[in-house]
Short mmCIF file of C-alpha atoms in Angstrom, two decimals:
data_model
loop_
_atom_site.label_atom_id
_atom_site.label_comp_id
_atom_site.label_asym_id
_atom_site.label_seq_id
_atom_site.Cartn_x
_atom_site.Cartn_y
_atom_site.Cartn_z
CA UNK A 435 -34.81 -20.37 7.42
CA UNK A 436 -34.32 -19.28 4.02
CA UNK A 437 -31.35 -16.77 2.89
CA UNK A 438 -32.01 -14.18 0.66
CA UNK A 439 -29.58 -11.76 -0.73
CA UNK A 440 -30.35 -8.01 -0.56
CA UNK A 441 -28.53 -6.12 -3.78
CA UNK A 442 -27.76 -2.47 -3.79
CA UNK A 443 -28.30 0.14 -6.88
CA UNK A 444 -28.68 3.49 -7.49
CA UNK A 445 -31.69 5.11 -9.22
CA UNK A 446 -30.81 7.54 -11.97
CA UNK A 447 -32.79 9.95 -14.06
CA UNK A 448 -31.81 11.66 -17.14
CA UNK A 449 -33.32 13.27 -20.22
CA UNK A 450 -32.09 14.08 -23.49
CA UNK A 451 -30.80 17.37 -24.62
CA UNK A 452 -30.18 18.56 -28.21
CA UNK A 453 -26.65 19.52 -29.31
CA UNK A 454 -24.30 19.68 -32.63
CA UNK A 455 -24.81 16.01 -32.85
CA UNK A 456 -28.16 15.31 -32.27
CA UNK A 457 -28.69 14.69 -28.48
CA UNK A 458 -26.86 13.75 -25.48
CA UNK A 459 -28.09 12.26 -21.95
CA UNK A 460 -28.23 15.18 -19.33
CA UNK A 461 -28.19 13.27 -15.81
CA UNK A 462 -30.32 15.10 -13.25
CA UNK A 463 -28.99 15.82 -9.79
CA UNK A 464 -30.19 14.62 -6.49
CA UNK A 465 -32.40 17.46 -5.74
CA UNK A 466 -34.44 17.27 -9.18
CA UNK A 467 -34.55 13.42 -8.89
CA UNK A 468 -36.26 13.85 -5.82
CA UNK A 469 -38.77 16.56 -7.10
CA UNK A 470 -39.56 14.13 -9.76
CA UNK A 471 -40.12 11.22 -7.66
CA UNK A 472 -42.60 13.23 -5.40
CA UNK A 473 -44.21 14.26 -8.55
CA UNK A 474 -44.78 10.94 -9.62
CA UNK A 475 -46.03 9.35 -6.70
CA UNK A 476 -48.62 12.76 -5.89
CA UNK A 477 -49.91 11.72 -9.23
CA UNK A 478 -50.86 8.26 -8.44
CA UNK A 479 -54.24 8.56 -6.89
CA UNK A 480 -54.65 4.69 -5.52
CA UNK A 481 -54.13 3.93 -1.84
CA UNK A 482 -51.58 2.20 -1.34
CA UNK A 483 -49.59 3.57 -4.44
CA UNK A 484 -49.92 1.20 -7.07
CA UNK A 485 -49.52 1.07 -10.77
CA UNK A 486 -48.95 -1.53 -13.72
CA UNK A 487 -47.09 -0.64 -16.88
CA UNK A 488 -44.95 -3.11 -19.42
CA UNK A 489 -41.28 -3.98 -19.25
CA UNK A 490 -39.75 -6.01 -22.05
CA UNK A 491 -43.19 -7.43 -23.27
CA UNK A 492 -44.15 -8.49 -19.63
CA UNK A 493 -46.86 -6.84 -17.42
CA UNK A 494 -45.27 -5.39 -14.13
CA UNK A 495 -47.00 -3.98 -10.98
CA UNK A 496 -45.55 -2.02 -9.04
CA UNK A 497 -46.92 -1.34 -5.16
CA UNK A 498 -45.57 0.94 -2.37
CA UNK A 499 -46.03 -0.37 1.25
CA UNK A 500 -44.67 2.42 3.42
CA UNK A 501 -42.88 5.40 3.71
CA UNK A 502 -44.24 7.23 0.83
CA UNK A 503 -46.42 9.54 3.21
CA UNK A 504 -43.42 10.64 4.93
CA UNK A 505 -41.76 11.29 1.98
CA UNK A 506 -44.27 13.54 0.26
CA UNK A 507 -44.62 15.25 3.39
CA UNK A 508 -40.87 15.59 4.26
CA UNK A 509 -38.88 15.45 1.31
CA UNK A 510 -36.74 12.56 2.82
CA UNK A 511 -36.99 9.16 4.55
CA UNK A 512 -37.11 5.62 3.24
CA UNK A 513 -39.64 4.17 0.95
CA UNK A 514 -40.61 0.21 0.76
CA UNK A 515 -42.37 -1.41 -2.11
CA UNK A 516 -42.47 -4.72 -4.30
CA UNK A 517 -42.41 -5.34 -7.89
CA UNK A 518 -44.60 -8.42 -9.16
CA UNK A 519 -45.26 -10.13 -12.61
CA UNK A 520 -47.59 -12.73 -13.88
CA UNK A 521 -46.23 -16.41 -13.87
CA UNK A 522 -47.75 -19.43 -15.38
CA UNK A 523 -49.83 -21.17 -12.85
CA UNK A 524 -49.91 -24.63 -14.77
CA UNK A 525 -46.00 -24.53 -14.19
CA UNK A 526 -46.70 -25.20 -10.29
CA UNK A 527 -48.43 -27.36 -7.88
CA UNK A 528 -49.47 -27.69 -4.44
CA UNK A 529 -48.31 -31.40 -3.32
CA UNK A 530 -49.01 -33.08 0.03
CA UNK A 531 -45.60 -33.91 1.86
CA UNK A 532 -44.05 -37.48 1.19
CA UNK A 533 -46.78 -38.06 -1.26
CA UNK A 534 -47.58 -37.88 -5.05
CA UNK A 535 -50.91 -36.25 -4.18
CA UNK A 536 -51.41 -32.78 -6.02
CA UNK A 537 -53.85 -30.24 -6.82
CA UNK A 538 -53.79 -27.74 -9.23
CA UNK A 539 -53.49 -23.79 -7.72
CA UNK A 540 -56.82 -22.53 -7.46
CA UNK A 541 -57.14 -18.87 -9.14
CA UNK A 542 -60.35 -16.78 -8.98
CA UNK A 543 -61.70 -14.93 -11.76
CA UNK A 544 -59.59 -11.69 -12.53
CA UNK A 545 -57.09 -12.71 -10.27
CA UNK A 546 -53.38 -13.29 -11.24
CA UNK A 547 -50.92 -15.78 -10.04
CA UNK A 548 -47.32 -13.58 -9.67
CA UNK A 549 -44.02 -13.82 -8.52
CA UNK A 550 -42.94 -11.03 -6.20
CA UNK A 551 -39.87 -9.41 -4.55
CA UNK A 552 -39.46 -6.52 -2.17
CA UNK A 553 -37.09 -3.05 -2.65
CA UNK A 554 -36.69 -0.23 -0.78
CA UNK A 555 -35.33 3.78 -1.84
CA UNK A 556 -33.86 5.86 0.25
CA UNK A 557 -34.91 9.15 -0.71
CA UNK A 558 -31.78 10.87 0.47
CA UNK A 559 -29.31 9.30 -1.99
CA UNK A 560 -31.63 7.44 -4.13
CA UNK A 561 -29.99 4.18 -3.43
CA UNK A 562 -32.44 1.22 -3.86
CA UNK A 563 -32.45 -2.14 -1.79
CA UNK A 564 -33.33 -4.97 -3.73
CA UNK A 565 -34.28 -8.31 -2.44
CA UNK A 566 -33.30 -10.42 -4.94
CA UNK A 567 -35.69 -13.26 -6.03
CA UNK A 568 -35.18 -15.29 -9.43
CA UNK A 569 -38.71 -15.59 -10.53
CA UNK A 570 -39.76 -12.09 -9.70
CA UNK A 571 -39.29 -8.68 -11.96
CA UNK A 572 -35.35 -7.63 -12.21
CA UNK A 573 -34.76 -4.27 -10.46
CA UNK A 574 -34.48 -2.74 -13.82
CA UNK A 575 -38.02 -2.42 -14.33
CA UNK A 576 -37.99 0.32 -11.85
CA UNK A 577 -36.10 2.51 -14.46
CA UNK A 578 -39.12 1.78 -16.96
CA UNK A 579 -41.37 2.71 -14.35
CA UNK A 580 -39.83 6.06 -13.93
CA UNK A 581 -40.04 6.69 -18.02
CA UNK A 582 -43.90 5.53 -18.06
CA UNK A 583 -44.73 7.52 -14.84
CA UNK A 584 -43.40 10.80 -16.08
CA UNK A 585 -45.56 10.50 -19.55
CA UNK A 586 -48.88 9.98 -17.35
CA UNK A 587 -47.67 12.71 -15.42
CA UNK A 588 -48.58 16.69 -16.70
CA UNK A 589 -46.10 18.08 -14.39
CA UNK A 590 -43.15 16.38 -15.38
CA UNK A 591 -41.18 16.46 -18.92
CA UNK A 592 -40.56 13.34 -20.29
CA UNK A 593 -37.71 11.59 -18.17
CA UNK A 594 -35.95 8.35 -18.27
CA UNK A 595 -34.77 5.99 -15.36
CA UNK A 596 -31.97 3.52 -15.00
CA UNK A 597 -30.68 1.60 -12.03
CA UNK A 598 -26.97 0.85 -11.88
CA UNK A 599 -25.48 -1.50 -9.57
CA UNK A 600 -23.51 -0.48 -6.67
CA UNK A 601 -20.22 -2.46 -6.30
CA UNK A 602 -17.39 -3.20 -3.64
CA UNK A 603 -14.41 -1.01 -4.27
CA UNK A 604 -11.61 -3.35 -3.64
CA UNK A 605 -11.90 -7.16 -3.78
CA UNK A 606 -8.45 -7.78 -3.38
CA UNK A 607 -8.23 -6.28 0.09
CA UNK A 608 -11.38 -8.09 0.96
CA UNK A 609 -9.67 -11.57 -0.46
CA UNK A 610 -6.51 -10.87 1.43
CA UNK A 611 -7.92 -10.73 4.82
CA UNK A 612 -10.27 -13.31 4.28
CA UNK A 613 -10.81 -16.05 6.70
CA UNK A 614 -11.14 -18.57 3.91
CA UNK A 615 -10.24 -18.30 -0.08
CA UNK A 616 -11.59 -21.59 -1.93
CA UNK A 617 -12.35 -22.21 -5.42
CA UNK A 618 -11.38 -19.75 -8.08
CA UNK A 619 -12.76 -19.86 -11.62
CA UNK A 620 -11.90 -17.36 -14.59
CA UNK A 621 -13.41 -16.62 -18.18
CA UNK A 622 -10.44 -16.00 -20.39
CA UNK A 623 -11.17 -14.19 -24.07
CA UNK A 624 -8.42 -15.04 -26.39
CA UNK A 625 -7.84 -13.10 -29.90
CA UNK A 626 -8.48 -15.82 -32.61
CA UNK A 627 -4.72 -15.27 -33.86
CA UNK A 628 -3.41 -16.73 -30.74
CA UNK A 629 -5.92 -19.05 -29.64
CA UNK A 630 -4.87 -22.39 -31.35
CA UNK A 631 -2.47 -23.51 -28.36
CA UNK A 632 -5.26 -22.71 -25.99
CA UNK A 633 -7.75 -25.08 -28.05
CA UNK A 634 -6.37 -28.49 -27.78
CA UNK A 635 -6.68 -28.33 -31.49
CA UNK A 636 -3.62 -28.74 -33.92
CA UNK A 637 -2.66 -25.42 -36.14
CA UNK A 638 -4.21 -27.01 -38.86
CA UNK A 639 -7.42 -28.13 -37.59
CA UNK A 640 -7.99 -24.75 -36.23
CA UNK A 641 -7.11 -23.04 -39.33
CA UNK A 642 -10.01 -24.89 -41.10
CA UNK A 643 -12.62 -22.83 -38.89
CA UNK A 644 -14.17 -19.81 -40.39
CA UNK A 645 -15.61 -16.80 -38.58
CA UNK A 646 -14.32 -16.74 -35.45
CA UNK A 647 -14.01 -13.98 -33.36
CA UNK A 648 -12.47 -15.36 -30.19
CA UNK A 649 -12.04 -18.54 -27.98
CA UNK A 650 -13.56 -17.97 -24.50
CA UNK A 651 -12.07 -20.51 -21.83
CA UNK A 652 -13.32 -20.93 -18.13
CA UNK A 653 -10.85 -22.30 -15.79
CA UNK A 654 -11.71 -23.28 -12.41
CA UNK A 655 -8.87 -23.91 -9.88
CA UNK A 656 -10.59 -26.05 -7.64
CA UNK A 657 -9.95 -26.19 -3.84
CA UNK A 658 -9.04 -29.87 -2.54
CA UNK A 659 -10.28 -30.00 1.20
CA UNK A 660 -13.07 -27.84 2.27
CA UNK A 661 -12.30 -25.45 5.06
CA UNK A 662 -8.63 -25.20 3.94
CA UNK A 663 -7.70 -21.79 2.46
CA UNK A 664 -5.91 -21.77 -0.88
CA UNK A 665 -3.28 -19.67 0.35
CA UNK A 666 -0.76 -19.72 3.22
CA UNK A 667 -0.49 -16.02 3.64
CA UNK A 668 -1.81 -12.68 3.17
CA UNK A 669 0.80 -11.41 0.90
CA UNK A 670 0.47 -14.71 -1.50
CA UNK A 671 -3.30 -13.87 -1.71
CA UNK A 672 -2.79 -10.22 -2.70
CA UNK A 673 0.02 -10.90 -5.27
CA UNK A 674 -1.85 -14.06 -6.95
CA UNK A 675 -5.34 -11.64 -7.46
CA UNK A 676 -3.29 -8.58 -8.29
CA UNK A 677 -1.91 -10.39 -11.04
CA UNK A 678 -5.08 -12.13 -12.15
CA UNK A 679 -6.81 -9.01 -12.04
CA UNK A 680 -4.19 -7.41 -14.44
CA UNK A 681 -4.43 -10.14 -17.34
CA UNK A 682 -5.50 -8.39 -20.23
CA UNK A 683 -6.93 -11.99 -21.36
CA UNK A 684 -9.02 -12.42 -18.21
CA UNK A 685 -12.21 -10.90 -18.39
CA UNK A 686 -14.35 -12.33 -15.54
CA UNK A 687 -12.98 -13.35 -12.11
CA UNK A 688 -15.03 -15.35 -9.40
CA UNK A 689 -14.06 -16.69 -5.81
CA UNK A 690 -15.48 -18.48 -3.22
CA UNK A 691 -14.70 -16.92 0.38
CA UNK A 692 -15.39 -16.33 3.72
CA UNK A 693 -14.81 -12.89 5.37
CA UNK A 694 -14.98 -14.49 9.11
CA UNK A 695 -14.64 -18.43 9.94
CA UNK A 696 -18.33 -18.30 11.26
CA UNK A 697 -19.67 -16.77 7.56
CA UNK A 698 -21.04 -19.13 5.28
CA UNK A 699 -19.01 -19.55 2.06
CA UNK A 700 -20.00 -17.30 -0.75
CA UNK A 701 -18.83 -16.46 -4.32
CA UNK A 702 -17.73 -12.88 -5.17
CA UNK A 703 -16.57 -11.46 -8.39
CA UNK A 704 -12.99 -9.84 -8.27
CA UNK A 705 -14.06 -6.75 -10.37
CA UNK A 706 -17.26 -5.16 -10.34
CA UNK A 707 -18.70 -7.39 -7.43
CA UNK A 708 -22.14 -6.46 -6.70
CA UNK A 709 -22.65 -5.26 -3.07
CA UNK A 710 -24.94 -7.34 -1.16
CA UNK A 711 -25.69 -8.90 1.99
CA UNK A 712 -27.59 -12.13 3.06
CA UNK A 713 -30.68 -12.04 5.23
CA UNK A 714 -32.64 -15.28 6.82
CA UNK A 715 -36.30 -15.36 6.76
CA UNK A 716 -38.45 -17.58 8.73
CA UNK A 717 -41.14 -17.27 5.70
CA UNK A 718 -43.56 -20.22 7.53
CA UNK A 719 -43.61 -17.68 10.52
CA UNK A 720 -44.77 -14.48 9.09
CA UNK A 721 -48.34 -13.80 9.29
CA UNK A 722 -50.19 -13.31 6.34
CA UNK A 723 -51.66 -10.00 7.15
CA UNK A 724 -48.36 -9.07 8.37
CA UNK A 725 -46.00 -10.23 5.51
CA UNK A 726 -45.39 -7.01 3.49
CA UNK A 727 -44.99 -5.40 6.33
CA UNK A 728 -42.33 -7.89 8.19
CA UNK A 729 -40.34 -7.81 4.63
CA UNK A 730 -40.20 -4.32 4.62
CA UNK A 731 -38.98 -3.63 8.14
CA UNK A 732 -36.04 -6.38 7.62
CA UNK A 733 -35.07 -5.17 4.47
CA UNK A 734 -35.00 -1.66 5.93
CA UNK A 735 -33.08 -2.62 9.21
CA UNK A 736 -30.42 -4.65 7.22
CA UNK A 737 -29.76 -1.29 5.29
CA UNK A 738 -29.71 1.08 8.06
CA UNK A 739 -27.22 -1.23 9.28
CA UNK A 740 -24.72 -1.03 6.40
CA UNK A 741 -26.07 2.77 5.31
CA UNK A 742 -22.66 4.23 6.02
CA UNK A 743 -20.86 1.45 3.72
CA UNK A 744 -23.28 2.23 1.02
CA UNK A 745 -22.98 5.68 0.89
CA UNK A 746 -19.39 5.18 1.05
CA UNK A 747 -19.24 3.11 -2.16
CA UNK A 748 -21.43 5.10 -4.14
CA UNK A 749 -19.78 8.80 -3.24
#
């Protein structure tokens, strides 16, 4: 089994309106966004809906797997698709297990060796679920797709898209109630005029440095024994993380924790922790001709289980 994380985001659309200072961002309401998405999808004539575009100098392909027909007919529902981009096949190989025997990855003429990942869009809320793959395109590419697709669509004015993460509301509460809290690490950013005592340098040596903006230090409070929580009580846990979060010098905080004893240990951020859920896949057991359909069904099922929580966090 292989674990993948499903992250949640919100797709926003906007344009720029003229004002006395030049222009300002004008966000569209949900119904306007739904209308734009419908116009874009209607304008794509391929079946299945497919489009190539450029994002950060990289060729990206977007393909919609299912849900489009229902959305175009009813104006609601969940759409599933995938994003892919080319990878250099020469950086990969096929090797026989237990041996050094290898062979090149064969790519036919006009074929592209790509990395892919899957996403869904809940058209009722414009919430996105994205199955994270480190080698595949980032979900932010979806915002650029909106911009380029509207430029190619006569029924839409120039529209920009952006993808923003959905974060859990109160990680201190989650940590207080966690079955296990382990290693804690955080990054401090210390102003240059306060920094000498934190660097291990004496004052004279520190003053010889030029062009210093700040000192950035990462601290790591390592748990001694696996499975034994760092704190004795919920009160201690809450008090510690409240103070850590309110420390103005500390910019980022990560904590290893388990919500329930039966869960796997995972690392969360104390502030702006991205909302995500883990899904286990047996990729070897998925039939090739059912691959897209199977992955789409799994991420849809996971989203539907947590739909109320996701909606509550975004609203």
